Tab-separated table of C-alpha atoms in Angstrom:
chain	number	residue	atom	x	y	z
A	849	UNK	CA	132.723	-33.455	-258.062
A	850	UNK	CA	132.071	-30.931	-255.627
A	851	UNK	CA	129.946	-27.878	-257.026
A	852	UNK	CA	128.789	-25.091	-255.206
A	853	UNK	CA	126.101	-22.563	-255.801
A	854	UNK	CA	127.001	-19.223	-254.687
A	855	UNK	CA	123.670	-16.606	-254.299
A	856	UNK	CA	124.778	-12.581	-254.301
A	857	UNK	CA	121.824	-11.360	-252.534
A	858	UNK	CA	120.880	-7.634	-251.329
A	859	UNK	CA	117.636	-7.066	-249.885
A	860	UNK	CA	116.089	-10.214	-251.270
A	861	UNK	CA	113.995	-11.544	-248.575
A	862	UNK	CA	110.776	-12.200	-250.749
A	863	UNK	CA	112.308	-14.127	-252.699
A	864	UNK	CA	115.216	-15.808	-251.398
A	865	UNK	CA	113.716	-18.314	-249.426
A	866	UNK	CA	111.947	-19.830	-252.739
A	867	UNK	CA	115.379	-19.664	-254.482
A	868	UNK	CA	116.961	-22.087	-252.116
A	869	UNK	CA	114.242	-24.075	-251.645
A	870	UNK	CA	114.124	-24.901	-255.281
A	871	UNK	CA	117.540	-25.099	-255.841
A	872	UNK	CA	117.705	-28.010	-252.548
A	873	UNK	CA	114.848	-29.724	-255.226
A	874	UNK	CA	116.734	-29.976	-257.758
A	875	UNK	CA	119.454	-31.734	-255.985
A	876	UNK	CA	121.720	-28.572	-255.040
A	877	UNK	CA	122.678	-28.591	-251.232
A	878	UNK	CA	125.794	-27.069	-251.251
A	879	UNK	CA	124.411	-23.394	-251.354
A	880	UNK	CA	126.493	-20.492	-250.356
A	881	UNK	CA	124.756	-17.020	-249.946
A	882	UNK	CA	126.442	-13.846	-249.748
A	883	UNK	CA	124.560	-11.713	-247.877
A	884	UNK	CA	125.513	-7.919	-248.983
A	885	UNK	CA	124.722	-5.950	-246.265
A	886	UNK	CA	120.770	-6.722	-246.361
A	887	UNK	CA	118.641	-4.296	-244.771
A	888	UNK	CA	115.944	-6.701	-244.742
A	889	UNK	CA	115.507	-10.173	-243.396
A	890	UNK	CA	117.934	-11.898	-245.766
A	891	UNK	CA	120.460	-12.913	-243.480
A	892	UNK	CA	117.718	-14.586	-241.409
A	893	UNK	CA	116.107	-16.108	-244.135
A	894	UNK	CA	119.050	-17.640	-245.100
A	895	UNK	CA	120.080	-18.790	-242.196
A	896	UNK	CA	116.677	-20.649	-241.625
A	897	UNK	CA	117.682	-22.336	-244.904
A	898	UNK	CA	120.402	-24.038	-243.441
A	899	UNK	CA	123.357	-22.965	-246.145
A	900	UNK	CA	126.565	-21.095	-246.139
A	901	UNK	CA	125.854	-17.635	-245.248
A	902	UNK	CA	128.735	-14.738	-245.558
A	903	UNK	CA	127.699	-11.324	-244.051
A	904	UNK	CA	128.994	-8.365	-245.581
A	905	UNK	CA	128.652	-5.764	-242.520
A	906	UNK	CA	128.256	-3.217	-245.376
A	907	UNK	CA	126.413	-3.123	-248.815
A	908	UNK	CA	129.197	-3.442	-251.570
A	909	UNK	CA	127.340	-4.394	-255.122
A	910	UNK	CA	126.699	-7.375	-256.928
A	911	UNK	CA	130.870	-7.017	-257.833
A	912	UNK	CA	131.678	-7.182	-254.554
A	913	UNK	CA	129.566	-9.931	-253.301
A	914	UNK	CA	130.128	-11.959	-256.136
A	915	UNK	CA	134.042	-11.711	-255.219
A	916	UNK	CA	133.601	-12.395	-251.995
A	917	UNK	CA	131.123	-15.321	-253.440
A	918	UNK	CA	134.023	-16.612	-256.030
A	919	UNK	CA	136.501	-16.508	-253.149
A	920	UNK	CA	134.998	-18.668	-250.783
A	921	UNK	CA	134.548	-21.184	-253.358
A	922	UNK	CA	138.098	-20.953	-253.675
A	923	UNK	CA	138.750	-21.490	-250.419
A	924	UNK	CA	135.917	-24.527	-250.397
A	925	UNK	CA	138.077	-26.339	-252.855
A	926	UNK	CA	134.930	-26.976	-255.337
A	927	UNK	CA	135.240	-28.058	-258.462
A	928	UNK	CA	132.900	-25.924	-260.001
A	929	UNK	CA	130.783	-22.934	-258.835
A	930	UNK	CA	127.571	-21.864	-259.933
A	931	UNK	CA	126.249	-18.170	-259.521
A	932	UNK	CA	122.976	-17.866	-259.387
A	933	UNK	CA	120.279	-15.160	-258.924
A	934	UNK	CA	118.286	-14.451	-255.583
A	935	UNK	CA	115.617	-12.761	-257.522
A	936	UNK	CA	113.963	-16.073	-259.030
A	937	UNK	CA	115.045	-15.587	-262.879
A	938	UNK	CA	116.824	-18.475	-263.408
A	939	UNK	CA	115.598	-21.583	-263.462
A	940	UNK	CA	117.167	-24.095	-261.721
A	941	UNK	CA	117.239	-27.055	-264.329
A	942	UNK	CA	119.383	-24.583	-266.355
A	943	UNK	CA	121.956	-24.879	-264.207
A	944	UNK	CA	122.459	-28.810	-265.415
A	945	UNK	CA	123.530	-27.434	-269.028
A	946	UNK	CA	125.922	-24.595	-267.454
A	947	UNK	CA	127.823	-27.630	-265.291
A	948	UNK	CA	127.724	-29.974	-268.391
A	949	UNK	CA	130.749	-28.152	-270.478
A	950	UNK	CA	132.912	-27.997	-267.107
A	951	UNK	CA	132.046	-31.612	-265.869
A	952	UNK	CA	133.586	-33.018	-269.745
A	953	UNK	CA	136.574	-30.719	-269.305
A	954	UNK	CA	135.224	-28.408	-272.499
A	955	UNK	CA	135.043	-25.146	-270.348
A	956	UNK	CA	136.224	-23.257	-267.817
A	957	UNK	CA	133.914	-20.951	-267.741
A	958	UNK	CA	130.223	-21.060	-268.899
A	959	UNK	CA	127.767	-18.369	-269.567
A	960	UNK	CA	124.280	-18.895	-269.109
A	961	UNK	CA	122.685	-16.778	-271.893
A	962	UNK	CA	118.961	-15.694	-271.941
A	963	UNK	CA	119.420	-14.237	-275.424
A	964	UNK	CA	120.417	-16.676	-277.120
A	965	UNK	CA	116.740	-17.718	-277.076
A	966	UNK	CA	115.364	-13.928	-275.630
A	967	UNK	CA	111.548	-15.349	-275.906
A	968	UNK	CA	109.817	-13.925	-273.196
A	969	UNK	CA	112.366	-11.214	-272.598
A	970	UNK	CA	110.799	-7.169	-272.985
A	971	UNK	CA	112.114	-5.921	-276.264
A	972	UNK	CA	113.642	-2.597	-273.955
A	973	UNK	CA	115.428	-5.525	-271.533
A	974	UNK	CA	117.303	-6.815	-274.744
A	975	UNK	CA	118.118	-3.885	-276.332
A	976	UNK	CA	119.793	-2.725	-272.810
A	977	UNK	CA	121.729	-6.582	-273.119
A	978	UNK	CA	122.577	-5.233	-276.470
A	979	UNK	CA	123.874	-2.362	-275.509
A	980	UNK	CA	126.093	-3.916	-272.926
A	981	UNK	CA	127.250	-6.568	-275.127
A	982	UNK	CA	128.250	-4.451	-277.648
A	983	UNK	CA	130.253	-2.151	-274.987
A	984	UNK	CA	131.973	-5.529	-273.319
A	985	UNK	CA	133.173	-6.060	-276.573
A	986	UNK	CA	134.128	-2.497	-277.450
A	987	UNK	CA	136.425	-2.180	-273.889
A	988	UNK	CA	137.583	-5.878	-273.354
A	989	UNK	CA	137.354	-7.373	-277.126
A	990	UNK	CA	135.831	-10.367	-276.587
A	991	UNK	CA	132.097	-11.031	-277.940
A	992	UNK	CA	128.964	-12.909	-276.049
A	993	UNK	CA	125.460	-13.114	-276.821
A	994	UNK	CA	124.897	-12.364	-273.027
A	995	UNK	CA	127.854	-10.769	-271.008
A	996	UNK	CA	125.500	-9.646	-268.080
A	997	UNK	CA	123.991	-12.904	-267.211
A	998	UNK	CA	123.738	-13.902	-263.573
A	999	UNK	CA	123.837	-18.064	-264.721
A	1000	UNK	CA	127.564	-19.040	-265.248
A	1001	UNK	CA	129.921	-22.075	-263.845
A	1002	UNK	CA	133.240	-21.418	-262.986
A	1003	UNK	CA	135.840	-24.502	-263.352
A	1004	UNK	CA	138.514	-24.860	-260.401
A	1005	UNK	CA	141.109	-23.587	-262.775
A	1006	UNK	CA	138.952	-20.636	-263.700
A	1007	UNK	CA	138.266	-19.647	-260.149
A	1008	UNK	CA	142.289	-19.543	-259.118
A	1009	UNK	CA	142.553	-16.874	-262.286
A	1010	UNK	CA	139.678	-14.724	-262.048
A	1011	UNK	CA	140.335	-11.729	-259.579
A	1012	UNK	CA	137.383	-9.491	-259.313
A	1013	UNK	CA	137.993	-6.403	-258.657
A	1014	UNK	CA	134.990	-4.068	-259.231
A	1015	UNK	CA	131.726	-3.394	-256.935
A	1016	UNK	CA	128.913	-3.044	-258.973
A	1017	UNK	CA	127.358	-4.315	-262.128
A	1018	UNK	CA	130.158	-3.440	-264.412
A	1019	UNK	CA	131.583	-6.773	-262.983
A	1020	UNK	CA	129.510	-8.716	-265.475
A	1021	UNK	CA	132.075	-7.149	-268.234
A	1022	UNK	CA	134.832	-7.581	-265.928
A	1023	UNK	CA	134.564	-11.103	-265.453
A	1024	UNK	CA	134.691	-11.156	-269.621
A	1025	UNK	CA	137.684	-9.384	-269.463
A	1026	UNK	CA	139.546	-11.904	-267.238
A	1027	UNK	CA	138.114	-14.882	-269.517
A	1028	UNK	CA	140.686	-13.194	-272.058
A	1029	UNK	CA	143.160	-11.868	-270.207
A	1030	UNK	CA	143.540	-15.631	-268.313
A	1031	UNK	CA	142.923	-17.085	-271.970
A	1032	UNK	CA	139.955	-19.107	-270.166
A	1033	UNK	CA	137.714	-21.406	-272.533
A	1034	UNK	CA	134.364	-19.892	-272.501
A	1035	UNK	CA	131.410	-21.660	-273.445
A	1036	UNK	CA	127.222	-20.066	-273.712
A	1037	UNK	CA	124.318	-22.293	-273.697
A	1038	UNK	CA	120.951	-21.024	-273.783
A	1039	UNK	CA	119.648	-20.265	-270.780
A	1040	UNK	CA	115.399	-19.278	-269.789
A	1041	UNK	CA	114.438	-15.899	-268.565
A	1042	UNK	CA	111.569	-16.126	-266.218
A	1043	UNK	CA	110.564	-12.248	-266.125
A	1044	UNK	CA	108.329	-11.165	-262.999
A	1045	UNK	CA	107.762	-7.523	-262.316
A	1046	UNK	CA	109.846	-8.429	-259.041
A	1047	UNK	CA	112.684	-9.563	-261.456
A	1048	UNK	CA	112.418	-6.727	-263.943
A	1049	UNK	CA	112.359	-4.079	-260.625
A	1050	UNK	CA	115.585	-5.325	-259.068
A	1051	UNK	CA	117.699	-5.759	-263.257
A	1052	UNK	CA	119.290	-2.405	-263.755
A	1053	UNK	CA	117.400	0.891	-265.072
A	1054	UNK	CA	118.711	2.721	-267.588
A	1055	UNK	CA	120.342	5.530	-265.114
A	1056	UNK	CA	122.098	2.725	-263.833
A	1057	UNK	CA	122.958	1.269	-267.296
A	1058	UNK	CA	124.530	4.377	-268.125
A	1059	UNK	CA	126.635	4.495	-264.724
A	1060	UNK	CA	127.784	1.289	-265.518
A	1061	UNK	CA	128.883	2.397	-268.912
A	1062	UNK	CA	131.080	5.390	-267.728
A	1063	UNK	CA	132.323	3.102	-264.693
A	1064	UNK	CA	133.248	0.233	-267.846
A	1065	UNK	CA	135.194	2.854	-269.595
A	1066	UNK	CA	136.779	4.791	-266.375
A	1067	UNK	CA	138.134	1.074	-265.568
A	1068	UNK	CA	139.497	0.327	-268.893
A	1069	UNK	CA	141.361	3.783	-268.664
A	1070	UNK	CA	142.341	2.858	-265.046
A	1071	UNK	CA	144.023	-0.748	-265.505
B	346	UNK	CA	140.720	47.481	-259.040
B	347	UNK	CA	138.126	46.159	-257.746
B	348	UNK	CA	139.125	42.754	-258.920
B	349	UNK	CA	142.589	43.385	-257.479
B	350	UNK	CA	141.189	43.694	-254.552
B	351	UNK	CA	138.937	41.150	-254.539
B	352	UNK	CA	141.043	38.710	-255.882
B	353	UNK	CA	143.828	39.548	-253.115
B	354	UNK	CA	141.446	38.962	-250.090
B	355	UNK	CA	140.713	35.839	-251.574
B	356	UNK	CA	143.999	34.557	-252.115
B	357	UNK	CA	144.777	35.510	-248.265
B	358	UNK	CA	141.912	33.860	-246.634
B	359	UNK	CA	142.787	30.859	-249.139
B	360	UNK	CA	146.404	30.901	-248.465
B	361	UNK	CA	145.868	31.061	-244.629
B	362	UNK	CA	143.572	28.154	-244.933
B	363	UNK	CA	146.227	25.575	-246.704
B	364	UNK	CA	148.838	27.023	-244.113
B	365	UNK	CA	146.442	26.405	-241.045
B	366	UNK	CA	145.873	22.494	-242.608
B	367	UNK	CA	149.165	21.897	-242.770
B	368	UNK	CA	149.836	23.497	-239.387
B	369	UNK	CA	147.452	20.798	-238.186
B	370	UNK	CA	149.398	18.172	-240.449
B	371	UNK	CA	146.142	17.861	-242.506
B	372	UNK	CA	148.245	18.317	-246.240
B	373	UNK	CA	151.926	17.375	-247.017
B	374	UNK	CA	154.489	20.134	-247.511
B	375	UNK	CA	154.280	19.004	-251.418
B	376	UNK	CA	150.731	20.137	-251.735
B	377	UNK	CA	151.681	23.024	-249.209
B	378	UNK	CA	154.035	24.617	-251.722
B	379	UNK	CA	151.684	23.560	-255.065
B	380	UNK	CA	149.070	25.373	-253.629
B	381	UNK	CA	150.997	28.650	-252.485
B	382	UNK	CA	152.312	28.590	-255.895
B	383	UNK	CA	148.902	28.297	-257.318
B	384	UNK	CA	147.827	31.023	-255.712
B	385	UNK	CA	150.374	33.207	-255.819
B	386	UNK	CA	150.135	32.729	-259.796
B	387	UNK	CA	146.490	33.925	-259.527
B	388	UNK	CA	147.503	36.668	-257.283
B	389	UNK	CA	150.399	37.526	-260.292
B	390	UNK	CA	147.322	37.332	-262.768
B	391	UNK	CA	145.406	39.623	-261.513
B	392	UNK	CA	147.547	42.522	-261.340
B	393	UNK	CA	149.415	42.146	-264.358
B	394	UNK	CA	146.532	41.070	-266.883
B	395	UNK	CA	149.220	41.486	-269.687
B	396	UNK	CA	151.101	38.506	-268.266
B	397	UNK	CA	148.394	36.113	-269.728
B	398	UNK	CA	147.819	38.234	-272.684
B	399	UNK	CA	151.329	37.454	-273.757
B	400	UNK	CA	151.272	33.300	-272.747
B	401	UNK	CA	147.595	33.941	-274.740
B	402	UNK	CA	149.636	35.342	-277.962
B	403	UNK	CA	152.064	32.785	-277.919
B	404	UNK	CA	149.113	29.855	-277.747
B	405	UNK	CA	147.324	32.216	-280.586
B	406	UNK	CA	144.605	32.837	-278.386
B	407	UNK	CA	143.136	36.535	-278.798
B	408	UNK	CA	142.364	36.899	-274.868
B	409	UNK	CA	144.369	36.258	-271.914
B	410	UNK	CA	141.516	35.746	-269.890
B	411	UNK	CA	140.304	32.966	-272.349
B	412	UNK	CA	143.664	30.894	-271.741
B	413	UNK	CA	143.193	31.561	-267.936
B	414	UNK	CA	139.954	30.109	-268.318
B	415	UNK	CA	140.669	26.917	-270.986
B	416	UNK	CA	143.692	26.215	-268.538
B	417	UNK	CA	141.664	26.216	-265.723
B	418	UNK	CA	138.952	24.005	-267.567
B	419	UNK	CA	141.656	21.192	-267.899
B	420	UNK	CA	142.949	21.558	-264.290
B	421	UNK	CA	139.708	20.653	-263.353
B	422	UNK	CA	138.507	18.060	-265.169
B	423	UNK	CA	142.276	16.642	-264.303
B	424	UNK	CA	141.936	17.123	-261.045
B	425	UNK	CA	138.216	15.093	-261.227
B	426	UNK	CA	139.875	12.348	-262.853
B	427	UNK	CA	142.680	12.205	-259.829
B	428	UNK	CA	139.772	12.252	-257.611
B	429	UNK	CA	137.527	10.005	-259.179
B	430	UNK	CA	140.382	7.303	-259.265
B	431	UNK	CA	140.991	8.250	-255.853
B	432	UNK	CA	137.366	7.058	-254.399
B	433	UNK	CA	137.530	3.824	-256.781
B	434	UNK	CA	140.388	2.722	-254.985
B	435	UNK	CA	139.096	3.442	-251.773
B	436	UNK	CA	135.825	1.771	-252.815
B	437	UNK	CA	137.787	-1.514	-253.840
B	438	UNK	CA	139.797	-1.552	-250.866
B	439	UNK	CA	136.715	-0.856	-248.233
B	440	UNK	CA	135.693	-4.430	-250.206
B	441	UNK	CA	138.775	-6.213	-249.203
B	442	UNK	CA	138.043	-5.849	-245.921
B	443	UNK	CA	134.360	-6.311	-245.741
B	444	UNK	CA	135.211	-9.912	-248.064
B	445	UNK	CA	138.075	-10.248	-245.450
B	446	UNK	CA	135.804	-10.271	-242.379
B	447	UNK	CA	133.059	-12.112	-244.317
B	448	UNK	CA	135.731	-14.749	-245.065
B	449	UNK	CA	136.538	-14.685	-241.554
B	450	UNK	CA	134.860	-17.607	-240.275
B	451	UNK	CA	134.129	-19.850	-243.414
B	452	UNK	CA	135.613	-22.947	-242.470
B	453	UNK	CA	133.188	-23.189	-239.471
B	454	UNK	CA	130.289	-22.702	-241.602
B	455	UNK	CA	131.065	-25.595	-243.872
């Protein structure tokens, strides 16, 4: 099977590098990086790395690089792809359980949740996933424990139906929306956190949080 | 008449400005003529007050100045709402073609 890993990254230069080089550890060297129109030395620390990279000339938001991610994966002919954070959260021997559901033909699309064991997660950080869960629902009717996780596998099948659309983070929800619009199996396995102030800096504030909110609900009102 | 004639120098610079864009092909004869209109109502408005006291009657309002302003209200916030869906699109289709240039070259990079 041919999986990919595709990395949104904006301004992620710190920790970038680390992110690939564990992910090449663990086995994972078809790596695909979006680069999102970096200020920073993320293009060239990617390129050092040896992977995929794709240069957007301009920044577009974690919706647009993700599409642009989910695309190219498409266009790879992979069996499954893997999104994964460039800010070191994830761990990489999660990704194992997300591909497990896909590989036995149980899933097309897996969620990697950090709250369905939140240990180690702030208290504010899940209340904010709480929040966005219960507006996902609210807008697009369909409920997970954790709709804005960054971990999540994407079958072949699922990544011919999904069409992102969106530019920022309200493409978490969006991509829950096309689960149920495509009628898409979804599966969530438990997923670890691993919180660093560099981590908690780049997740999204609350001004942003609320931006999202009124960008969720202008989109539902616009499609 | 004060406002009259405030509200009439107004409406001329305004008008001249929407001719002098579409002069310059800037706006479409559609939004030519909405505008116009627009104004011209305001213009209408201000010297005969009892115009909108009537419309303000007949929507049980006790001011005509209050249903100038509530219509006004929901102009705006309509107009926003155009506007906002406007830039959204724009957004998502300055996206296409950053993902279509990023795209560009993918097979090479395999």
């Amino acid at each position: 099977m041919k999986i990919i890993a595709v990395i949104p990254a904006y301004n992620e230069e710190k920790t970038l590098g680390g992110v690939l080089e564990s992910l090449k550890k663990g086995g994972y060297h078809n790596l695909l990086v979006v680069n999102d129109g970096s200020r920073d030395g993320t293009q060239e620390v990617a390129e050092r790395h040896g992977v995929i990279v794709l240069r957007h000339v301009m920044n577009r938001g974690l919706g647009g690089a993700l599409g642009t991610g989910l695309q190219a994966a498409k266009e790879l002919k992979v069996d499954i792809a893997v999104t994964f954070d460039a800010d070191g959260q994830h761990a990489v021997e999660d990704i194992r359980k997300v591909l497990e559901p896909i590989q036995k033909g149980e899933a097309d699309v897996v969620i990697g949740s950090r709250l369905m064991n939140p240990e180690g997660m702030p208290w504010f950080r899940q209340l904010f996933n709480y929040v966005g869960n219960f507006m996902t629902f609210a807008l697009f009717g369909l409920w997970v424990s954790d709709s804005q996780s960054g971990l999540r596998g994407f079958s072949k099948k699922a990544l011919g139906k999904i069409q992102i659309r969106t530019n920022h983070m309200e493409v978490s929800s969006e991509i829950i929306r096309e689960i149920r619009v495509n009628e898409l199996r979804l599966r969530e396995v438990p997923i670890r956190a691993i919180y660093t102030d560099y981590s908690l800096s780049k997740g999204q504030s609350l001004f942003v949080g609320v931006k999202t909110l009124f960008k969720l609900i202008m989109h539902r009102l616009m499609n | 008449m004060e406002i009259q004639i405030v509200v009439t120098l107004f409406v001329l610079f305004a008008a001249s400005r929407i001719i002098l864009q579409y002069k310059n092909e800037n706006v479409s004869k559609r939004a030519l003529i909405f505008w116009l209109i627009i104004w011209g109502i305001v213009t209408g408005v201000a010297f005969w007050p009892n115009l909108v006291d009537r419309l303000a009657r007949y929507f049980g309002v006790s001011r005509g100045i209050d249903v100038v302003v509530y219509f006004g209200l929901v102009a705006l916030f309509y107009m926003i709402y155009r506007a906002y869906i406007k830039i959204e699109h724009l957004e998502r289709d300055i996206t296409k073609i950053v993902r279509s240039i990023a795209l560009k070259d993918l097979d090479k990079k395999e």
